[in-house]
């Protein structure tokens, strides 16, 4: 059956509508272009006139500040004094004046007796650097000619930015008399106003410039400020309109002050000496600038002129303006720029407008076609199919028939589009659903290989530190294969590196090129087509690249486009996974940093925070591997392993709040220092009083022998008492009732205090002492005492309520601290009081409170409970919650065993020797019997050999002795 003929859509409407649309568009374009031409000419003239005035204002700005500053300086002598050193003391004022004028290079004073004082800005790259040999940090230079012993001597003195003198040298007297200069004479002849010279050759630095000068009021001296012509030339350079613009500044005799030849080096005028000895500047008519000479001849009625001229067939926009110079003769500014450069942007805009009208013309034709009633019905059907796509309905096929070729093709394309979108969504779902980074990379390569029918796919990730692409996975023959890593610098000529700076590319590679670029990955015996696609994230930053090698001479454009689209999704998925990995690495580093800081805070914790996690995970792994009844159902997912890892590293993070002096407390009376020294001094005072009383009694006629015997006995008793107190302070032995009674007895001995104990102390200590009235001096006090001032009150925020939100069930001492001397000496075991021991135990409370405040993700939500449960006991006597074994998770019980075993065996504690294996396990066996640790986990700890594995890693060889684990199981 013969297929019905399909006609192109433009056949129906092209003859009737194309002519009308073209005529309409042409009419609009002609009117618009004519109007734009008028706007261009007007805008060019306005812009040029504005620019010319701006340049004129800039030049005036060079002169005006100099004139004004000269008037100010002339009101009084700015540099008083007759001697050089006296004058140098006042240069700060002159330096400030020069610095306030951007165009000024120096300021100076000429004196009636021939003396001369000049302060100059110094620049390393200026002509001055070849005239003055001064230190590298020089910012200012003083040239001084002064009278010394009725003779003129000359000096050059350098100063740094702080106006600190850095060098001074006397130089040969030059033949320079300020009284013979034009600026001096004009100022003396007209002392009532500021005078300005014509451009001349500066004697002091061999530059050309002008000088403002005025006689100083009530002084036989002239103040002057120099402006160098290079400063004016720089102003012209800064205001150059186009690359070929020509700008000149001339005086009334057409002498050139500054001239700029487009892109050429600026013309720097030099003083010309004629045969008759007269001097003048170069004149404009002597230079090869016909356009500026033509502008000079133009007549200007109002002092400013802007018009277009033709020079040798080229149109120029020109500007001429007279510039009034404060205190001097006016100057003339001449500017000329070629129209072609000046109006380049506007001409380009005109071309863009033409292109815009062309696009509008084509769009009008397209819209006309789309609105045709001839395609209404099939277009509605296509819209319905589009609606299905919008609702993600990709199941039903597109079945639309039309005799119009374009609509039929559109229906076919829509059918293919539905299939492509469905495939794209499936791929995107696979990519975004993959959480394992390596599996994600493999998925990316597999999907792109299937899309493009590639034989080999190589995935590169970008390393910004090395500016290179590094191959991470190779997909070949439907499998990920291990090959040697390939590193490609992004600056290399490698075809994969080239796409990092552009979009994707398709390249046909011969066998030699394949061996050169990919020889380390696979061997190729025939030509291949390479599709190289860059991977970029949402910010268009490079993530990596993909190389697809296809054994085909041509590539389907649709498949290539699909691969490029999928690569964008793949890049975002890769970047997301990398960000997650980087965030996890940052969290891990922060956790280990905190744990390391806790271990480094005090030698009494050593490497505890770093070893407990390793031991915890080893025991947890043993539990996962165990198949006995107690652990048959115990398995940890990847998220639970991460949760246990974080909790183990942070299990003692609350120790950052524990005062270091409590953790390190070595004696009973120690706080920030050992108060035994205060007690010793009191005993020393008592002994001195015994000696004094002995001599008083002898002086009063007592029996010397009897008195001496009593004195020696008393001193012996005092010494014995202090030795006893000192031994009690060490805390090495259990304090019996007899010892505590003797402490009370010794405490009754008194000493005399004659100085106030409420001066020279901190506010807080004074407040504690003020709880009791101050006793009149002198006063007798006990050698040991528990005073009200020794009590530190526990504030409300340090209390833990019974119904606290954390579930803490822990006894809180009444006082924050009790530093009573008798109270602390009576501590029965060790050196810590009840309050101090609570403060140390409180670290686990702080651990839970700190971790509860962190916004852990859901899979880490139990980190605070796991980290804070390692001090709980199976019988409910642990802290801080007093949990029983059945209320605790296996992970908390594991960490409790790890914490205890590490603490017993640690060999890096300064206060104890690490236990041997047998000693540590023996202690833990008693803890098992007392139901302090879990018996099943302790048996697993022994049976699995985790204890021995840990011992070989962290314990000293002499600690590892023979252990019969069956005795403890």
Tab-separated table of C-alpha atoms in Angstrom, residues 114-537:
chain	number	residue	atom	x	y	z
A	114	UNK	CA	71.085	82.934	49.480
A	115	UNK	CA	70.137	80.063	51.737
A	116	UNK	CA	67.827	77.414	50.314
A	117	UNK	CA	65.753	74.630	51.975
A	118	UNK	CA	63.862	72.054	49.839
A	119	UNK	CA	61.775	69.003	50.887
A	120	UNK	CA	61.116	66.492	48.080
A	121	UNK	CA	58.986	63.373	47.738
A	122	UNK	CA	61.400	60.550	46.929
A	123	UNK	CA	60.481	57.748	44.540
A	124	UNK	CA	62.770	54.799	43.718
A	125	UNK	CA	61.795	54.748	40.042
A	126	UNK	CA	62.041	58.496	39.484
A	127	UNK	CA	64.882	60.604	38.149
A	128	UNK	CA	65.644	61.560	41.741
A	129	UNK	CA	66.937	58.063	42.466
A	130	UNK	CA	69.867	58.617	40.108
A	131	UNK	CA	70.706	61.995	41.680
A	132	UNK	CA	70.573	61.027	45.349
A	133	UNK	CA	72.335	58.025	46.793
A	134	UNK	CA	70.119	57.430	49.818
A	135	UNK	CA	68.911	54.336	51.760
A	136	UNK	CA	66.297	52.051	50.214
A	137	UNK	CA	63.552	53.018	52.708
A	138	UNK	CA	63.819	56.725	51.858
A	139	UNK	CA	60.497	58.525	51.475
A	140	UNK	CA	61.637	62.176	51.733
A	141	UNK	CA	64.811	64.050	50.777
A	142	UNK	CA	65.896	67.451	52.067
A	143	UNK	CA	68.309	69.573	49.985
A	144	UNK	CA	69.634	72.393	52.124
A	145	UNK	CA	71.983	75.283	51.464
A	146	UNK	CA	72.682	77.059	54.763
A	147	UNK	CA	75.190	79.446	56.285
A	148	UNK	CA	77.813	77.941	58.529
A	149	UNK	CA	80.642	80.157	59.760
A	150	UNK	CA	79.437	82.766	57.212
A	151	UNK	CA	79.869	80.304	54.333
A	152	UNK	CA	77.145	78.527	52.384
A	153	UNK	CA	77.308	74.740	52.711
A	154	UNK	CA	75.029	72.175	51.089
A	155	UNK	CA	73.596	68.986	52.569
A	156	UNK	CA	71.349	66.119	51.416
A	157	UNK	CA	69.356	64.499	54.226
A	158	UNK	CA	67.057	61.476	53.757
A	159	UNK	CA	64.007	60.504	55.853
A	160	UNK	CA	61.796	57.423	55.962
A	161	UNK	CA	57.973	57.389	55.953
A	162	UNK	CA	57.919	58.224	59.678
A	163	UNK	CA	60.102	61.299	59.002
A	164	UNK	CA	62.961	59.668	60.860
A	165	UNK	CA	66.356	60.754	59.593
A	166	UNK	CA	68.151	57.849	57.882
A	167	UNK	CA	71.202	59.571	56.315
A	168	UNK	CA	72.926	62.954	56.058
A	169	UNK	CA	75.848	63.964	53.903
A	170	UNK	CA	77.519	67.153	52.932
A	171	UNK	CA	77.886	67.632	49.168
A	172	UNK	CA	79.876	69.963	46.975
A	173	UNK	CA	78.348	73.410	46.768
A	174	UNK	CA	76.473	73.812	43.498
A	175	UNK	CA	76.245	77.039	41.540
A	176	UNK	CA	72.653	77.649	42.446
A	177	UNK	CA	71.377	80.907	43.910
A	178	UNK	CA	67.625	80.958	44.605
A	179	UNK	CA	67.625	84.738	44.386
A	180	UNK	CA	68.442	84.502	40.654
A	181	UNK	CA	65.459	82.280	39.837
A	182	UNK	CA	62.281	83.444	38.102
A	183	UNK	CA	60.076	82.187	40.944
A	184	UNK	CA	62.035	84.140	43.549
A	185	UNK	CA	62.108	87.370	41.574
A	186	UNK	CA	58.432	87.237	40.669
A	187	UNK	CA	57.474	86.589	44.296
A	188	UNK	CA	59.620	89.517	45.556
A	189	UNK	CA	58.264	91.842	42.875
A	190	UNK	CA	54.639	90.846	43.562
A	191	UNK	CA	54.568	89.811	47.220
A	192	UNK	CA	50.800	90.151	47.704
A	193	UNK	CA	49.702	87.160	45.608
A	194	UNK	CA	50.798	83.762	44.371
A	195	UNK	CA	52.937	83.712	41.199
A	196	UNK	CA	53.365	80.866	38.753
A	197	UNK	CA	56.290	80.424	36.359
A	198	UNK	CA	56.337	79.231	32.824
A	199	UNK	CA	57.667	75.701	32.395
A	200	UNK	CA	61.412	75.609	33.052
A	201	UNK	CA	64.261	73.209	33.858
A	202	UNK	CA	64.459	72.394	37.608
A	203	UNK	CA	68.021	72.813	38.835
A	204	UNK	CA	67.647	70.385	41.766
A	205	UNK	CA	66.426	67.265	39.941
A	206	UNK	CA	66.806	68.029	36.199
A	207	UNK	CA	63.060	67.842	35.516
A	208	UNK	CA	60.787	70.230	33.636
A	209	UNK	CA	57.923	71.796	35.490
A	210	UNK	CA	56.275	74.912	36.879
A	211	UNK	CA	56.595	76.595	40.255
A	212	UNK	CA	54.085	78.419	42.431
A	213	UNK	CA	55.756	80.934	44.735
A	214	UNK	CA	54.907	83.782	47.106
A	215	UNK	CA	56.814	85.904	49.547
A	216	UNK	CA	56.365	84.745	53.129
A	217	UNK	CA	54.585	87.317	55.257
A	218	UNK	CA	56.861	89.155	57.709
A	219	UNK	CA	59.941	87.309	56.472
A	220	UNK	CA	62.659	87.880	53.897
A	221	UNK	CA	62.028	84.549	52.233
A	222	UNK	CA	59.946	82.995	49.453
A	223	UNK	CA	57.954	79.784	49.698
A	224	UNK	CA	57.471	77.673	46.568
A	225	UNK	CA	55.877	74.419	45.401
A	226	UNK	CA	57.009	72.517	42.274
A	227	UNK	CA	54.781	70.620	39.857
A	228	UNK	CA	56.650	68.410	37.389
A	229	UNK	CA	55.349	68.063	33.832
A	230	UNK	CA	55.430	64.223	34.079
A	231	UNK	CA	52.572	64.610	36.569
A	232	UNK	CA	50.545	66.515	33.954
A	233	UNK	CA	51.472	63.945	31.313
A	234	UNK	CA	50.203	61.153	33.571
A	235	UNK	CA	46.873	62.992	33.842
A	236	UNK	CA	46.559	62.994	30.048
A	237	UNK	CA	47.445	59.288	29.894
A	238	UNK	CA	44.751	58.481	32.448
A	239	UNK	CA	42.094	60.325	30.421
A	240	UNK	CA	42.918	58.819	27.015
A	241	UNK	CA	39.603	57.913	25.374
A	242	UNK	CA	40.655	55.361	22.756
A	243	UNK	CA	43.895	53.579	21.809
A	244	UNK	CA	44.563	56.061	18.992
A	245	UNK	CA	43.478	59.250	20.796
A	246	UNK	CA	45.861	62.215	20.577
A	247	UNK	CA	45.912	64.701	23.463
A	248	UNK	CA	48.049	67.815	23.873
A	249	UNK	CA	48.348	70.569	26.465
A	250	UNK	CA	50.009	73.770	25.158
A	251	UNK	CA	50.523	77.308	26.359
A	252	UNK	CA	49.583	80.519	24.570
A	253	UNK	CA	52.706	80.252	22.382
A	254	UNK	CA	51.801	76.676	21.314
A	255	UNK	CA	54.649	75.302	23.428
A	256	UNK	CA	53.980	71.683	24.400
A	257	UNK	CA	53.564	70.917	28.104
A	258	UNK	CA	52.310	67.373	27.513
A	259	UNK	CA	51.587	65.277	24.435
A	260	UNK	CA	50.137	61.768	24.074
A	261	UNK	CA	50.364	59.895	20.714
A	262	UNK	CA	47.779	57.128	21.080
A	263	UNK	CA	49.497	53.837	22.004
A	264	UNK	CA	53.000	55.252	21.510
A	265	UNK	CA	55.246	56.201	24.383
A	266	UNK	CA	54.242	59.605	25.773
A	267	UNK	CA	56.147	62.573	24.320
A	268	UNK	CA	58.226	64.045	27.121
A	269	UNK	CA	59.144	67.650	26.298
A	270	UNK	CA	62.702	68.880	26.827
A	271	UNK	CA	63.951	72.487	27.057
A	272	UNK	CA	65.309	73.657	23.665
A	273	UNK	CA	68.133	76.181	23.579
A	274	UNK	CA	68.289	78.335	20.458
A	275	UNK	CA	71.474	79.664	18.883
A	276	UNK	CA	70.929	83.037	20.488
A	277	UNK	CA	70.892	81.409	23.956
A	278	UNK	CA	67.168	81.718	24.521
A	279	UNK	CA	65.197	78.763	25.840
A	280	UNK	CA	61.773	77.469	24.909
A	281	UNK	CA	59.670	74.299	25.000
A	282	UNK	CA	58.943	72.232	21.834
A	283	UNK	CA	56.132	73.750	19.782
A	284	UNK	CA	53.116	71.844	18.474
A	285	UNK	CA	53.654	72.829	14.849
A	286	UNK	CA	57.096	71.189	14.999
A	287	UNK	CA	55.529	67.770	15.757
A	288	UNK	CA	53.996	65.234	13.355
A	289	UNK	CA	50.417	65.636	14.611
A	290	UNK	CA	48.442	67.247	11.738
A	291	UNK	CA	45.074	66.542	13.348
A	292	UNK	CA	46.007	68.484	16.522
A	293	UNK	CA	47.470	71.369	14.478
A	294	UNK	CA	44.175	71.513	12.592
A	295	UNK	CA	42.225	71.582	15.869
A	296	UNK	CA	44.493	74.394	17.120
A	297	UNK	CA	43.494	76.555	14.171
A	298	UNK	CA	39.769	76.140	14.859
A	299	UNK	CA	38.137	79.280	16.210
A	300	UNK	CA	36.265	79.036	19.508
A	301	UNK	CA	34.002	81.876	20.546
A	302	UNK	CA	33.243	80.691	24.072
A	303	UNK	CA	36.585	79.130	24.916
A	304	UNK	CA	35.485	75.530	24.144
A	305	UNK	CA	34.806	73.834	20.826
A	306	UNK	CA	33.706	70.296	19.908
A	307	UNK	CA	33.259	69.237	16.288
A	308	UNK	CA	34.064	66.516	13.765
A	309	UNK	CA	36.753	67.035	11.101
A	310	UNK	CA	38.137	64.988	8.222
A	311	UNK	CA	41.875	64.394	7.982
A	312	UNK	CA	43.138	62.376	5.003
A	313	UNK	CA	39.769	60.646	4.579
A	314	UNK	CA	39.404	59.692	8.271
A	315	UNK	CA	36.742	61.217	10.517
A	316	UNK	CA	37.947	62.584	13.843
A	317	UNK	CA	35.991	63.830	16.836
A	318	UNK	CA	37.869	66.835	18.254
A	319	UNK	CA	37.732	69.061	21.273
A	320	UNK	CA	39.448	72.339	22.086
A	321	UNK	CA	39.208	74.185	25.391
A	322	UNK	CA	41.048	76.998	27.112
A	323	UNK	CA	42.019	76.205	30.708
A	324	UNK	CA	42.504	79.001	33.223
A	325	UNK	CA	45.525	78.394	35.407
A	326	UNK	CA	45.254	79.897	38.890
A	327	UNK	CA	47.766	82.733	39.103
A	328	UNK	CA	49.122	82.176	35.570
A	329	UNK	CA	48.441	82.408	31.850
A	330	UNK	CA	45.735	80.139	30.413
A	331	UNK	CA	46.578	76.840	28.688
A	332	UNK	CA	44.869	75.137	25.776
A	333	UNK	CA	43.738	71.516	25.756
A	334	UNK	CA	43.494	69.731	22.393
A	335	UNK	CA	41.925	66.274	21.988
A	336	UNK	CA	41.247	64.189	18.889
A	337	UNK	CA	39.964	60.617	18.546
A	338	UNK	CA	39.003	58.638	15.429
A	339	UNK	CA	35.266	58.058	15.048
A	340	UNK	CA	35.850	54.384	14.343
A	341	UNK	CA	37.294	53.815	17.849
A	342	UNK	CA	35.221	56.344	19.751
A	343	UNK	CA	31.939	54.929	18.489
A	344	UNK	CA	32.982	51.256	18.438
A	345	UNK	CA	30.480	50.196	21.111
A	346	UNK	CA	27.611	52.069	19.485
A	347	UNK	CA	28.433	50.638	16.048
A	348	UNK	CA	28.477	47.167	17.567
A	349	UNK	CA	25.089	47.920	19.135
A	350	UNK	CA	23.769	48.841	15.714
A	351	UNK	CA	24.923	45.509	14.325
A	352	UNK	CA	23.311	43.704	17.241
A	353	UNK	CA	20.075	45.549	16.543
A	354	UNK	CA	20.194	44.370	12.951
A	355	UNK	CA	20.695	40.811	14.180
A	356	UNK	CA	17.836	41.263	16.650
A	357	UNK	CA	15.475	42.364	13.887
A	358	UNK	CA	16.549	39.345	11.859
A	359	UNK	CA	15.756	37.036	14.777
A	360	UNK	CA	12.397	38.745	15.255
A	361	UNK	CA	11.659	38.183	11.591
A	362	UNK	CA	12.340	34.453	11.873
A	363	UNK	CA	10.362	34.176	15.110
A	364	UNK	CA	7.423	35.918	13.505
A	365	UNK	CA	7.399	33.377	10.682
A	366	UNK	CA	7.632	30.489	13.181
A	367	UNK	CA	4.801	31.874	15.313
A	368	UNK	CA	2.664	32.289	12.234
A	369	UNK	CA	3.226	28.671	11.318
A	370	UNK	CA	2.415	27.462	14.845
A	371	UNK	CA	-0.822	29.432	14.950
A	372	UNK	CA	-2.107	27.938	11.765
A	373	UNK	CA	-5.550	26.434	12.066
A	374	UNK	CA	-4.426	23.659	9.794
A	375	UNK	CA	-2.485	22.078	12.727
A	376	UNK	CA	-4.923	22.789	15.564
A	377	UNK	CA	-6.132	19.258	16.025
A	378	UNK	CA	-2.769	17.424	16.041
A	379	UNK	CA	-1.269	20.202	18.163
A	380	UNK	CA	-3.940	19.629	20.829
A	381	UNK	CA	-3.087	15.955	20.807
A	382	UNK	CA	0.589	16.761	21.210
A	383	UNK	CA	-0.284	19.093	24.101
A	384	UNK	CA	-2.130	16.230	25.785
A	385	UNK	CA	0.922	14.025	25.389
A	386	UNK	CA	3.039	16.801	26.844
A	387	UNK	CA	0.653	16.971	29.795
A	388	UNK	CA	1.186	13.257	30.385
A	389	UNK	CA	4.921	13.826	30.402
A	390	UNK	CA	4.443	16.666	32.912
A	391	UNK	CA	2.636	14.144	35.146
A	392	UNK	CA	5.430	11.597	34.665
A	393	UNK	CA	3.227	9.251	32.641
A	394	UNK	CA	5.639	7.584	30.255
A	395	UNK	CA	3.762	4.319	29.700
A	396	UNK	CA	1.408	5.044	26.780
A	397	UNK	CA	3.087	5.485	23.352
A	398	UNK	CA	2.613	8.646	21.260
A	399	UNK	CA	0.326	7.759	18.312
A	400	UNK	CA	-0.405	10.981	16.412
A	401	UNK	CA	-0.802	11.000	12.584
A	402	UNK	CA	-0.571	14.092	10.422
A	403	UNK	CA	-0.023	14.864	6.746
A	404	UNK	CA	2.194	17.778	7.786
A	405	UNK	CA	5.759	16.552	7.913
A	406	UNK	CA	6.836	18.747	10.829
A	407	UNK	CA	3.996	17.586	13.065
A	408	UNK	CA	4.597	13.969	12.192
A	409	UNK	CA	8.296	14.394	13.022
A	410	UNK	CA	7.339	16.143	16.253
A	411	UNK	CA	5.155	13.218	17.280
A	412	UNK	CA	7.998	10.809	16.561
A	413	UNK	CA	10.431	12.983	18.551
A	414	UNK	CA	8.009	13.180	21.458
A	415	UNK	CA	7.753	9.426	21.543
A	416	UNK	CA	11.521	9.176	21.661
A	417	UNK	CA	11.648	11.929	24.270
A	418	UNK	CA	9.317	10.006	26.593
A	419	UNK	CA	11.564	6.970	26.371
A	420	UNK	CA	14.676	9.111	26.919
A	421	UNK	CA	13.233	10.891	29.956
A	422	UNK	CA	12.158	7.588	31.486
A	423	UNK	CA	15.671	6.234	30.959
A	424	UNK	CA	17.190	9.442	32.348
A	425	UNK	CA	15.035	9.297	35.475
A	426	UNK	CA	15.953	5.673	36.053
A	427	UNK	CA	19.650	6.517	35.747
A	428	UNK	CA	19.318	9.562	38.012
A	429	UNK	CA	17.515	7.426	40.601
A	430	UNK	CA	20.320	4.870	40.503
A	431	UNK	CA	22.971	7.560	40.893
A	432	UNK	CA	21.323	9.503	43.691
A	433	UNK	CA	20.333	6.346	45.569
A	434	UNK	CA	23.896	5.019	45.792
A	435	UNK	CA	25.615	5.943	49.074
A	436	UNK	CA	28.884	4.052	48.635
A	437	UNK	CA	31.361	6.290	46.823
A	438	UNK	CA	33.177	3.536	44.888
A	439	UNK	CA	29.907	1.888	43.886
A	440	UNK	CA	28.655	5.276	42.733
A	441	UNK	CA	31.670	5.710	40.451
A	442	UNK	CA	31.111	2.242	38.997
A	443	UNK	CA	27.436	3.043	38.407
A	444	UNK	CA	28.348	6.252	36.550
A	445	UNK	CA	30.712	4.390	34.229
A	446	UNK	CA	28.251	1.538	33.634
A	447	UNK	CA	25.343	3.830	32.745
A	448	UNK	CA	27.388	6.055	30.415
A	449	UNK	CA	28.920	2.992	28.730
A	450	UNK	CA	25.467	1.562	28.053
A	451	UNK	CA	24.157	4.880	26.720
A	452	UNK	CA	27.025	5.386	24.248
A	453	UNK	CA	27.737	1.650	23.624
A	454	UNK	CA	31.316	2.306	24.749
A	455	UNK	CA	33.859	-0.518	24.952
A	456	UNK	CA	35.926	1.251	27.624
A	457	UNK	CA	34.986	4.002	30.076
A	458	UNK	CA	37.468	5.830	32.307
A	459	UNK	CA	36.465	8.097	35.175
A	460	UNK	CA	38.846	10.850	36.290
A	461	UNK	CA	38.472	13.002	39.396
A	462	UNK	CA	39.967	16.472	39.577
A	463	UNK	CA	42.574	17.248	42.258
A	464	UNK	CA	42.612	21.059	42.718
A	465	UNK	CA	45.802	20.920	44.778
A	466	UNK	CA	47.760	19.307	41.924
A	467	UNK	CA	45.655	20.786	39.081
A	468	UNK	CA	45.418	17.349	37.548
A	469	UNK	CA	42.934	14.634	36.613
A	470	UNK	CA	43.479	11.261	38.285
A	471	UNK	CA	41.843	8.078	37.000
A	472	UNK	CA	39.887	6.356	39.778
A	473	UNK	CA	37.959	3.619	37.948
A	474	UNK	CA	38.038	1.889	34.561
A	475	UNK	CA	34.981	0.049	33.172
A	476	UNK	CA	35.833	-2.511	30.508
A	477	UNK	CA	33.852	-5.481	29.156
A	478	UNK	CA	30.987	-4.735	31.583
A	479	UNK	CA	33.285	-4.940	34.640
A	480	UNK	CA	35.327	-2.587	36.776
A	481	UNK	CA	38.992	-3.511	36.241
A	482	UNK	CA	42.108	-2.608	38.205
A	483	UNK	CA	44.753	-0.821	36.130
A	484	UNK	CA	47.617	1.535	36.802
A	485	UNK	CA	46.425	4.991	37.815
A	486	UNK	CA	46.719	7.641	35.132
A	487	UNK	CA	47.432	11.274	36.097
A	488	UNK	CA	46.787	13.991	33.510
A	489	UNK	CA	47.729	17.651	34.237
A	490	UNK	CA	44.879	19.942	33.190
A	491	UNK	CA	47.404	22.038	31.258
A	492	UNK	CA	48.458	19.058	29.102
A	493	UNK	CA	47.455	18.609	25.464
A	494	UNK	CA	45.693	15.351	26.323
A	495	UNK	CA	42.167	15.312	24.748
A	496	UNK	CA	40.619	14.611	28.145
A	497	UNK	CA	42.475	17.563	29.716
A	498	UNK	CA	41.327	19.866	26.915
A	499	UNK	CA	37.631	19.404	27.742
A	500	UNK	CA	38.276	20.764	31.245
A	501	UNK	CA	38.364	24.206	29.654
A	502	UNK	CA	35.398	23.716	27.286
A	503	UNK	CA	32.410	21.474	26.641
A	504	UNK	CA	32.436	17.832	25.609
A	505	UNK	CA	34.317	16.773	22.501
A	506	UNK	CA	34.336	13.897	20.012
A	507	UNK	CA	37.722	12.875	18.591
A	508	UNK	CA	38.746	10.120	16.216
A	509	UNK	CA	41.970	8.543	17.537
A	510	UNK	CA	44.358	6.317	15.643
A	511	UNK	CA	46.254	3.402	17.153
A	512	UNK	CA	49.330	5.524	17.912
A	513	UNK	CA	47.249	8.219	19.612
A	514	UNK	CA	45.428	5.581	21.657
A	515	UNK	CA	48.721	4.116	22.826
A	516	UNK	CA	50.013	7.602	23.662
A	517	UNK	CA	46.968	8.719	25.629
A	518	UNK	CA	45.595	5.451	27.055
A	519	UNK	CA	48.382	2.898	26.590
A	520	UNK	CA	48.725	2.327	30.337
A	521	UNK	CA	45.069	1.329	30.616
A	522	UNK	CA	44.404	-0.960	27.658
A	523	UNK	CA	45.912	-2.126	24.354
A	524	UNK	CA	44.208	-1.060	21.143
A	525	UNK	CA	44.735	-2.543	17.680
A	526	UNK	CA	42.304	-0.362	15.751
A	527	UNK	CA	40.988	3.185	15.598
A	528	UNK	CA	38.429	4.352	18.157
A	529	UNK	CA	36.196	7.329	18.697
A	530	UNK	CA	36.745	9.203	21.961
A	531	UNK	CA	33.931	11.084	23.679
A	532	UNK	CA	35.438	13.267	26.432
A	533	UNK	CA	32.928	14.848	28.813
A	534	UNK	CA	33.822	17.247	31.665
A	535	UNK	CA	32.024	16.792	34.991
A	536	UNK	CA	30.981	20.051	36.628
A	537	UNK	CA	29.001	20.741	39.787
